[in-house]
PDB file of C-alpha atoms in Angstrom:
ATOM      1  CA  UNK A  22     -14.864  -3.227 -19.832  1.00 75.00           C
ATOM      2  CA  UNK A  23     -18.151  -1.431 -19.272  1.00 77.00           C
ATOM      3  CA  UNK A  24     -18.105  -2.406 -15.604  1.00 80.00           C
ATOM      4  CA  UNK A  25     -14.488  -1.307 -15.289  1.00 77.00           C
ATOM      5  CA  UNK A  26     -15.290   2.071 -16.829  1.00 80.00           C
ATOM      6  CA  UNK A  27     -18.273   2.484 -14.523  1.00 80.00           C
ATOM      7  CA  UNK A  28     -16.179   1.652 -11.451  1.00 79.00           C
ATOM      8  CA  UNK A  29     -13.349   3.987 -12.444  1.00 79.00           C
ATOM      9  CA  UNK A  30     -15.796   6.808 -13.185  1.00 75.00           C
ATOM     10  CA  UNK A  31     -16.887   6.694  -9.528  1.00 80.00           C
ATOM     11  CA  UNK A  32     -13.479   8.069  -8.560  1.00 82.00           C
ATOM     12  CA  UNK A  33     -13.768  11.797  -9.150  1.00 84.00           C
ATOM     13  CA  UNK A  34     -10.501  12.999  -7.614  1.00 84.00           C
ATOM     14  CA  UNK A  35      -7.939  10.188  -7.376  1.00 82.00           C
ATOM     15  CA  UNK A  36      -5.318  12.344  -5.644  1.00 84.00           C
ATOM     16  CA  UNK A  37      -7.629  12.876  -2.678  1.00 84.00           C
ATOM     17  CA  UNK A  38      -9.470   9.570  -2.670  1.00 87.00           C
ATOM     18  CA  UNK A  39      -6.633   7.093  -3.233  1.00 86.00           C
ATOM     19  CA  UNK A  40      -3.277   6.254  -1.723  1.00 85.00           C
ATOM     20  CA  UNK A  41      -0.119   6.325  -3.842  1.00 84.00           C
ATOM     21  CA  UNK A  42      -0.181   2.571  -4.484  1.00 84.00           C
ATOM     22  CA  UNK A  43      -3.898   2.669  -5.331  1.00 87.00           C
ATOM     23  CA  UNK A  44      -3.277   5.529  -7.759  1.00 89.00           C
ATOM     24  CA  UNK A  45      -0.735   3.373  -9.586  1.00 87.00           C
ATOM     25  CA  UNK A  46      -3.337   0.682 -10.124  1.00 89.00           C
ATOM     26  CA  UNK A  47      -6.011   3.271 -10.961  1.00 89.00           C
ATOM     27  CA  UNK A  48      -3.875   4.574 -13.830  1.00 90.00           C
ATOM     28  CA  UNK A  49      -2.924   1.007 -14.793  1.00 89.00           C
ATOM     29  CA  UNK A  50      -6.591   0.068 -15.179  1.00 88.00           C
ATOM     30  CA  UNK A  51      -7.289   3.260 -17.125  1.00 88.00           C
ATOM     31  CA  UNK A  52      -4.396   2.365 -19.426  1.00 88.00           C
ATOM     32  CA  UNK A  53      -5.862  -1.083 -20.023  1.00 88.00           C
ATOM     33  CA  UNK A  54      -9.289   0.446 -20.624  1.00 88.00           C
ATOM     34  CA  UNK A  55      -7.993   2.821 -23.305  1.00 86.00           C
ATOM     35  CA  UNK A  56      -5.486   0.397 -24.858  1.00 84.00           C
ATOM     36  CA  UNK A  57      -7.911  -0.651 -27.601  1.00 82.00           C
ATOM     37  CA  UNK A  58      -9.520   2.690 -28.391  1.00 83.00           C
ATOM     38  CA  UNK A  59      -6.909   5.419 -27.792  1.00 84.00           C
ATOM     39  CA  UNK A  60      -3.312   4.231 -27.624  1.00 84.00           C
ATOM     40  CA  UNK A  61      -1.929   7.714 -26.876  1.00 85.00           C
ATOM     41  CA  UNK A  62      -4.142   8.053 -23.779  1.00 87.00           C
ATOM     42  CA  UNK A  63      -3.245   4.517 -22.792  1.00 86.00           C
ATOM     43  CA  UNK A  64       0.471   5.360 -23.009  1.00 88.00           C
ATOM     44  CA  UNK A  65       0.025   8.366 -20.723  1.00 89.00           C
ATOM     45  CA  UNK A  66      -1.845   6.321 -18.125  1.00 89.00           C
ATOM     46  CA  UNK A  67       0.617   3.415 -18.247  1.00 90.00           C
ATOM     47  CA  UNK A  68       3.543   5.795 -17.767  1.00 90.00           C
ATOM     48  CA  UNK A  69       1.776   7.361 -14.765  1.00 89.00           C
ATOM     49  CA  UNK A  70       1.115   3.879 -13.356  1.00 90.00           C
ATOM     50  CA  UNK A  71       4.803   2.986 -13.580  1.00 89.00           C
ATOM     51  CA  UNK A  72       5.759   6.337 -12.038  1.00 88.00           C
ATOM     52  CA  UNK A  73       3.407   5.822  -9.076  1.00 87.00           C
ATOM     53  CA  UNK A  74       4.568   2.240  -8.703  1.00 84.00           C
ATOM     54  CA  UNK A  75       2.973  -1.121  -9.290  1.00 85.00           C
ATOM     55  CA  UNK A  76       3.412  -3.857  -6.710  1.00 86.00           C
ATOM     56  CA  UNK A  77       3.557  -6.995  -8.865  1.00 89.00           C
ATOM     57  CA  UNK A  78       6.189  -7.670 -11.504  1.00 88.00           C
ATOM     58  CA  UNK A  79       3.575  -9.106 -13.862  1.00 90.00           C
ATOM     59  CA  UNK A  80       1.662  -5.808 -13.866  1.00 88.00           C
ATOM     60  CA  UNK A  81       4.866  -3.869 -14.531  1.00 89.00           C
ATOM     61  CA  UNK A  82       5.554  -6.230 -17.445  1.00 90.00           C
ATOM     62  CA  UNK A  83       2.088  -5.576 -18.892  1.00 89.00           C
ATOM     63  CA  UNK A  84       2.566  -1.819 -18.555  1.00 90.00           C
ATOM     64  CA  UNK A  85       5.979  -1.947 -20.239  1.00 90.00           C
ATOM     65  CA  UNK A  86       4.568  -4.135 -22.998  1.00 89.00           C
ATOM     66  CA  UNK A  87       1.864  -1.550 -23.680  1.00 89.00           C
ATOM     67  CA  UNK A  88       4.480   1.212 -23.712  1.00 90.00           C
ATOM     68  CA  UNK A  89       6.542  -0.828 -26.195  1.00 88.00           C
ATOM     69  CA  UNK A  90       3.508  -1.189 -28.466  1.00 86.00           C
ATOM     70  CA  UNK A  91       2.986   2.569 -28.341  1.00 88.00           C
ATOM     71  CA  UNK A  92       6.651   3.264 -29.081  1.00 86.00           C
ATOM     72  CA  UNK A  93       6.534   0.891 -32.018  1.00 84.00           C
ATOM     73  CA  UNK A  94       3.365   2.508 -33.353  1.00 83.00           C
ATOM     74  CA  UNK A  95       5.027   5.930 -33.468  1.00 82.00           C
ATOM     75  CA  UNK A  96       8.148   4.474 -35.054  1.00 78.00           C
ATOM     76  CA  UNK A  97      10.557   4.522 -32.099  1.00 81.00           C
ATOM     77  CA  UNK A  98      12.016   1.057 -32.593  1.00 83.00           C
ATOM     78  CA  UNK A  99      14.949   1.398 -30.171  1.00 85.00           C
ATOM     79  CA  UNK A 100      12.749   2.438 -27.268  1.00 87.00           C
ATOM     80  CA  UNK A 101      10.342  -0.388 -28.100  1.00 85.00           C
ATOM     81  CA  UNK A 102      13.198  -2.913 -28.012  1.00 86.00           C
ATOM     82  CA  UNK A 103      14.360  -1.576 -24.660  1.00 89.00           C
ATOM     83  CA  UNK A 104      10.856  -1.733 -23.172  1.00 88.00           C
ATOM     84  CA  UNK A 105      10.334  -5.245 -24.549  1.00 88.00           C
ATOM     85  CA  UNK A 106      13.536  -6.473 -22.925  1.00 87.00           C
ATOM     86  CA  UNK A 107      12.447  -4.924 -19.611  1.00 89.00           C
ATOM     87  CA  UNK A 108       9.003  -6.521 -19.948  1.00 87.00           C
ATOM     88  CA  UNK A 109      10.624  -9.886 -20.664  1.00 87.00           C
ATOM     89  CA  UNK A 110      12.729  -9.587 -17.492  1.00 88.00           C
ATOM     90  CA  UNK A 111       9.657  -8.739 -15.396  1.00 84.00           C
ATOM     91  CA  UNK A 112       7.558 -11.560 -16.879  1.00 82.00           C
ATOM     92  CA  UNK A 113       8.736 -14.199 -14.416  1.00 81.00           C
ATOM     93  CA  UNK A 114       5.912 -16.649 -15.121  1.00 83.00           C
ATOM     94  CA  UNK A 115       6.122 -16.407 -18.912  1.00 79.00           C
ATOM     95  CA  UNK A 116       2.510 -15.335 -19.382  1.00 84.00           C
ATOM     96  CA  UNK A 117       3.435 -12.612 -21.872  1.00 83.00           C
ATOM     97  CA  UNK A 118       5.887 -14.712 -23.890  1.00 82.00           C
ATOM     98  CA  UNK A 119       3.565 -15.058 -26.909  1.00 85.00           C
ATOM     99  CA  UNK A 120       2.708 -11.343 -26.990  1.00 85.00           C
ATOM    100  CA  UNK A 121       6.381 -10.374 -26.772  1.00 84.00           C
ATOM    101  CA  UNK A 122       7.217 -12.697 -29.665  1.00 84.00           C
ATOM    102  CA  UNK A 123       4.406 -11.206 -31.785  1.00 83.00           C
ATOM    103  CA  UNK A 124       5.715  -7.699 -31.187  1.00 82.00           C
ATOM    104  CA  UNK A 125       9.264  -8.776 -32.057  1.00 83.00           C
ATOM    105  CA  UNK A 126       7.964 -10.186 -35.356  1.00 80.00           C
ATOM    106  CA  UNK A 127       6.186  -6.874 -36.008  1.00 80.00           C
ATOM    107  CA  UNK A 128       9.453  -5.019 -35.355  1.00 79.00           C
ATOM    108  CA  UNK A 129      11.238  -7.167 -37.930  1.00 78.00           C
ATOM    109  CA  UNK A 130       8.531  -6.393 -40.487  1.00 75.00           C
ATOM    110  CA  UNK A 131       8.652  -2.689 -39.704  1.00 71.00           C
ATOM    111  CA  UNK A 132      11.858  -1.864 -41.582  1.00 61.00           C
ATOM    112  CA  UNK A 133      13.058  -4.338 -44.147  1.00 49.00           C
ATOM    113  CA  UNK A 134      16.265  -3.007 -45.647  1.00 48.00           C
ATOM    114  CA  UNK A 135      16.170   0.668 -46.544  1.00 48.00           C
ATOM    115  CA  UNK A 136      12.445   0.739 -47.248  1.00 55.00           C
ATOM    116  CA  UNK A 137      10.325   2.579 -44.715  1.00 56.00           C
ATOM    117  CA  UNK A 138       7.088   0.852 -43.830  1.00 56.00           C
ATOM    118  CA  UNK A 139       4.236   2.954 -45.285  1.00 57.00           C
ATOM    119  CA  UNK A 140       1.881   1.939 -42.468  1.00 59.00           C
ATOM    120  CA  UNK A 141       3.785   3.819 -39.767  1.00 58.00           C
ATOM    121  CA  UNK A 142       1.936   6.915 -38.691  1.00 57.00           C
ATOM    122  CA  UNK A 143       3.821   9.795 -40.233  1.00 54.00           C
ATOM    123  CA  UNK A 144       2.435  12.516 -37.939  1.00 52.00           C
ATOM    124  CA  UNK A 145       4.172  11.015 -34.878  1.00 50.00           C
ATOM    125  CA  UNK A 146       7.611  10.774 -36.497  1.00 48.00           C
ATOM    126  CA  UNK A 147       9.031  14.025 -35.207  1.00 46.00           C
TER     127      UNK A 147
END
């Protein structure tokens, strides 16, 4: 990750230095870089990557999976389900099958009955 950050920091102005397809992967890599430390930043970069376009279906599936995790973390369960189904369709090789199942289990735990899960971040539920 340190090497990735160092390489991405060399690009000062991506709009001038990169083509449209390269910019998609630039934002995709930034999203992966921030996925562990700052999920909100990661969501912004993954959304930009999808908007610019990613070439491989597996990369689109990873981006949609990260967006589903973000949606689930802010409490938007319907959007997370939609993104998970899209990620499952794009995952043609089945490499993300285990991660998708883990997230589905987390969604089931999120709201059991009428009780709201106390671990959901309340400041994002607007």
